[in-house]
Amino acid sequence: KEKEMANTFKVVNFAAEPAASGTPLVIYTAAASTTTVVLGLILTNLHTAQVTTIVRLVSDTADRAGPLVSGAAAVDNQTSLLVKDAPIPVGGSLEILTGSKVVLETTDQLTVDCSVADKLSGTLSIMEIT
């Protein structure tokens, strides 16, 4: 008999990050034996001026399909930018990854950075499959 997979919905949030601009905050790391589906991320500007944000998917998952070239060797995942230098206006928020599901495998991470330290608040909605 097949083992049933458990689906657990979770929220991960932070009040005012990152501690230093240029030093991304790790919002979430996928646990061992867990696949995570990102349902959405909302980032809010706490500053008195516009800020910009960068959101990355940091992955070291090995042996993925190679480039779209016949017979290509398997490759390891790398870091990809999900949002780069996206502006968030004063008193505003930016909703990303909603409607476009992103899958995280074991040890994959989502990170966020801001052009100004301690000026982003965020809420990440996920579903963990264990």
PDB file of C-alpha atoms in Angstrom:
ATOM      1  CA  LYS A   1       0.000   0.000   0.000  1.00  0.00           C
ATOM      2  CA  GLU A   2       1.282   3.461  -0.883  1.00  0.00           C
ATOM      3  CA  LYS A   3       2.061   5.871   1.890  1.00  0.00           C
ATOM      4  CA  GLU A   4      -0.245   8.881   1.866  1.00  0.00           C
ATOM      5  CA  MET A   5       1.417  12.259   1.599  1.00  0.00           C
ATOM      6  CA  ALA A   6       0.497  14.931   4.145  1.00  0.00           C
ATOM      7  CA  ASN A   7      -0.244  18.453   2.876  1.00  0.00           C
ATOM      8  CA  THR A   8       0.242  21.182   5.478  1.00  0.00           C
ATOM      9  CA  PHE A   9      -0.526  24.838   4.793  1.00  0.00           C
ATOM     10  CA  LYS A  10       1.781  27.294   6.580  1.00  0.00           C
ATOM     11  CA  VAL A  11       2.527  30.983   6.815  1.00  0.00           C
ATOM     12  CA  VAL A  12       6.002  32.421   7.343  1.00  0.00           C
ATOM     13  CA  ASN A  13       6.298  36.123   8.105  1.00  0.00           C
ATOM     14  CA  PHE A  14       8.784  38.754   9.192  1.00  0.00           C
ATOM     15  CA  ALA A  15       8.340  42.245  10.607  1.00  0.00           C
ATOM     16  CA  ALA A  16      11.291  44.371   9.406  1.00  0.00           C
ATOM     17  CA  GLU A  17      14.140  42.886   7.390  1.00  0.00           C
ATOM     18  CA  PRO A  18      16.805  42.411   6.088  1.00  0.00           C
ATOM     19  CA  ALA A  19      19.232  43.458   8.802  1.00  0.00           C
ATOM     20  CA  ALA A  20      21.563  44.938   6.174  1.00  0.00           C
ATOM     21  CA  SER A  21      20.943  45.824   2.536  1.00  0.00           C
ATOM     22  CA  GLY A  22      22.978  43.455   0.372  1.00  0.00           C
ATOM     23  CA  THR A  23      22.703  40.652   2.930  1.00  0.00           C
ATOM     24  CA  PRO A  24      19.585  38.706   1.914  1.00  0.00           C
ATOM     25  CA  LEU A  25      17.276  37.289   4.559  1.00  0.00           C
ATOM     26  CA  VAL A  26      16.508  33.582   4.195  1.00  0.00           C
ATOM     27  CA  ILE A  27      12.710  33.579   4.422  1.00  0.00           C
ATOM     28  CA  TYR A  28      12.288  29.816   4.144  1.00  0.00           C
ATOM     29  CA  THR A  29      14.322  26.622   3.718  1.00  0.00           C
ATOM     30  CA  ALA A  30      12.604  23.423   2.575  1.00  0.00           C
ATOM     31  CA  ALA A  31      13.057  20.698   5.192  1.00  0.00           C
ATOM     32  CA  ALA A  32      14.346  17.175   4.604  1.00  0.00           C
ATOM     33  CA  SER A  33      11.875  14.855   2.861  1.00  0.00           C
ATOM     34  CA  THR A  34       9.677  17.845   2.045  1.00  0.00           C
ATOM     35  CA  THR A  35       8.496  19.384  -1.194  1.00  0.00           C
ATOM     36  CA  THR A  36       7.076  22.865  -0.768  1.00  0.00           C
ATOM     37  CA  VAL A  37       4.700  24.726  -3.064  1.00  0.00           C
ATOM     38  CA  VAL A  38       4.881  28.500  -2.742  1.00  0.00           C
ATOM     39  CA  LEU A  39       1.374  29.933  -2.913  1.00  0.00           C
ATOM     40  CA  GLY A  40       2.264  33.609  -2.621  1.00  0.00           C
ATOM     41  CA  LEU A  41       4.515  36.252  -1.133  1.00  0.00           C
ATOM     42  CA  ILE A  42       3.521  39.780  -0.089  1.00  0.00           C
ATOM     43  CA  LEU A  43       6.245  42.335   0.641  1.00  0.00           C
ATOM     44  CA  THR A  44       5.374  45.688   2.246  1.00  0.00           C
ATOM     45  CA  ASN A  45       7.466  48.863   2.294  1.00  0.00           C
ATOM     46  CA  LEU A  46       7.919  50.259   5.827  1.00  0.00           C
ATOM     47  CA  HIS A  47      10.129  53.145   4.714  1.00  0.00           C
ATOM     48  CA  THR A  48       9.273  56.816   4.108  1.00  0.00           C
ATOM     49  CA  ALA A  49      10.566  56.517   0.528  1.00  0.00           C
ATOM     50  CA  GLN A  50      10.299  53.956  -2.259  1.00  0.00           C
ATOM     51  CA  VAL A  51      12.451  50.819  -1.848  1.00  0.00           C
ATOM     52  CA  THR A  52      13.394  48.040  -4.237  1.00  0.00           C
ATOM     53  CA  THR A  53      13.482  44.334  -3.546  1.00  0.00           C
ATOM     54  CA  ILE A  54      15.151  41.204  -4.874  1.00  0.00           C
ATOM     55  CA  VAL A  55      13.700  37.735  -4.273  1.00  0.00           C
ATOM     56  CA  ARG A  56      15.833  34.691  -5.065  1.00  0.00           C
ATOM     57  CA  LEU A  57      15.319  30.939  -5.249  1.00  0.00           C
ATOM     58  CA  VAL A  58      18.568  29.382  -4.015  1.00  0.00           C
ATOM     59  CA  SER A  59      18.719  25.740  -5.076  1.00  0.00           C
ATOM     60  CA  ASP A  60      21.455  23.130  -5.002  1.00  0.00           C
ATOM     61  CA  THR A  61      19.267  20.260  -6.184  1.00  0.00           C
ATOM     62  CA  ALA A  62      21.402  17.973  -8.347  1.00  0.00           C
ATOM     63  CA  ASP A  63      20.790  15.976 -11.501  1.00  0.00           C
ATOM     64  CA  ARG A  64      18.083  18.045 -13.161  1.00  0.00           C
ATOM     65  CA  ALA A  65      17.405  17.750 -16.860  1.00  0.00           C
ATOM     66  CA  GLY A  66      20.015  19.577 -18.896  1.00  0.00           C
ATOM     67  CA  PRO A  67      19.401  22.454 -21.272  1.00  0.00           C
ATOM     68  CA  LEU A  68      16.962  21.906 -24.095  1.00  0.00           C
ATOM     69  CA  VAL A  69      19.613  20.166 -26.154  1.00  0.00           C
ATOM     70  CA  SER A  70      19.256  16.576 -27.228  1.00  0.00           C
ATOM     71  CA  GLY A  71      21.572  14.331 -25.206  1.00  0.00           C
ATOM     72  CA  ALA A  72      22.585  17.092 -22.790  1.00  0.00           C
ATOM     73  CA  ALA A  73      23.995  15.954 -19.457  1.00  0.00           C
ATOM     74  CA  ALA A  74      22.097  16.477 -16.227  1.00  0.00           C
ATOM     75  CA  VAL A  75      22.951  19.689 -14.391  1.00  0.00           C
ATOM     76  CA  ASP A  76      22.643  21.036 -10.869  1.00  0.00           C
ATOM     77  CA  ASN A  77      20.184  23.808 -10.066  1.00  0.00           C
ATOM     78  CA  GLN A  78      21.553  27.244  -9.301  1.00  0.00           C
ATOM     79  CA  THR A  79      20.288  30.518  -7.838  1.00  0.00           C
ATOM     80  CA  SER A  80      17.597  32.253  -9.868  1.00  0.00           C
ATOM     81  CA  LEU A  81      16.029  35.673  -9.528  1.00  0.00           C
ATOM     82  CA  LEU A  82      12.251  35.622  -9.066  1.00  0.00           C
ATOM     83  CA  VAL A  83      12.082  39.425  -8.753  1.00  0.00           C
ATOM     84  CA  LYS A  84      14.960  41.836  -9.401  1.00  0.00           C
ATOM     85  CA  ASP A  85      14.992  45.458  -8.249  1.00  0.00           C
ATOM     86  CA  ALA A  86      11.189  45.611  -8.118  1.00  0.00           C
ATOM     87  CA  PRO A  87       9.978  48.968  -6.763  1.00  0.00           C
ATOM     88  CA  ILE A  88       7.609  49.121  -3.794  1.00  0.00           C
ATOM     89  CA  PRO A  89       6.079  52.579  -3.235  1.00  0.00           C
ATOM     90  CA  VAL A  90       5.750  54.332   0.127  1.00  0.00           C
ATOM     91  CA  GLY A  91       2.980  52.637   2.121  1.00  0.00           C
ATOM     92  CA  GLY A  92       2.559  50.036  -0.607  1.00  0.00           C
ATOM     93  CA  SER A  93       3.055  46.343  -1.027  1.00  0.00           C
ATOM     94  CA  LEU A  94       4.122  43.996  -3.794  1.00  0.00           C
ATOM     95  CA  GLU A  95       2.416  40.650  -4.265  1.00  0.00           C
ATOM     96  CA  ILE A  96       4.549  38.113  -6.099  1.00  0.00           C
ATOM     97  CA  LEU A  97       4.491  34.382  -6.841  1.00  0.00           C
ATOM     98  CA  THR A  98       0.694  34.341  -6.592  1.00  0.00           C
ATOM     99  CA  GLY A  99      -0.860  32.274  -9.357  1.00  0.00           C
ATOM    100  CA  SER A 100       2.558  31.092 -10.563  1.00  0.00           C
ATOM    101  CA  LYS A 101       3.403  28.157  -8.350  1.00  0.00           C
ATOM    102  CA  VAL A 102       7.048  27.701  -7.447  1.00  0.00           C
ATOM    103  CA  VAL A 103       8.240  24.333  -6.128  1.00  0.00           C
ATOM    104  CA  LEU A 104      11.018  24.035  -3.565  1.00  0.00           C
ATOM    105  CA  GLU A 105      12.806  20.767  -2.918  1.00  0.00           C
ATOM    106  CA  THR A 106      14.815  19.725   0.139  1.00  0.00           C
ATOM    107  CA  THR A 107      17.304  22.469   1.171  1.00  0.00           C
ATOM    108  CA  ASP A 108      16.036  24.965  -1.444  1.00  0.00           C
ATOM    109  CA  GLN A 109      15.659  28.473  -0.035  1.00  0.00           C
ATOM    110  CA  LEU A 110      13.735  31.657  -0.718  1.00  0.00           C
ATOM    111  CA  THR A 111      15.660  34.824   0.127  1.00  0.00           C
ATOM    112  CA  VAL A 112      14.673  38.486   0.096  1.00  0.00           C
ATOM    113  CA  ASP A 113      16.768  41.628   0.037  1.00  0.00           C
ATOM    114  CA  CYS A 114      15.860  45.309   0.147  1.00  0.00           C
ATOM    115  CA  SER A 115      17.608  48.485  -0.960  1.00  0.00           C
ATOM    116  CA  VAL A 116      17.272  49.801   2.620  1.00  0.00           C
ATOM    117  CA  ALA A 117      17.884  47.787   5.804  1.00  0.00           C
ATOM    118  CA  ASP A 118      14.936  46.894   8.044  1.00  0.00           C
ATOM    119  CA  LYS A 119      12.313  48.333   5.665  1.00  0.00           C
ATOM    120  CA  LEU A 120      10.481  45.236   4.371  1.00  0.00           C
ATOM    121  CA  SER A 121       7.728  43.319   6.091  1.00  0.00           C
ATOM    122  CA  GLY A 122       6.633  40.090   4.467  1.00  0.00           C
ATOM    123  CA  THR A 123       4.194  37.196   4.470  1.00  0.00           C
ATOM    124  CA  LEU A 124       4.896  33.929   2.667  1.00  0.00           C
ATOM    125  CA  SER A 125       2.128  31.359   2.145  1.00  0.00           C
ATOM    126  CA  ILE A 126       3.221  27.784   1.427  1.00  0.00           C
ATOM    127  CA  MET A 127       2.022  24.202   1.322  1.00  0.00           C
ATOM    128  CA  GLU A 128       4.460  21.555   2.556  1.00  0.00           C
ATOM    129  CA  ILE A 129       4.122  18.025   1.198  1.00  0.00           C
ATOM    130  CA  THR A 130       5.696  15.406   3.465  1.00  0.00           C
TER     131      THR A 130
END
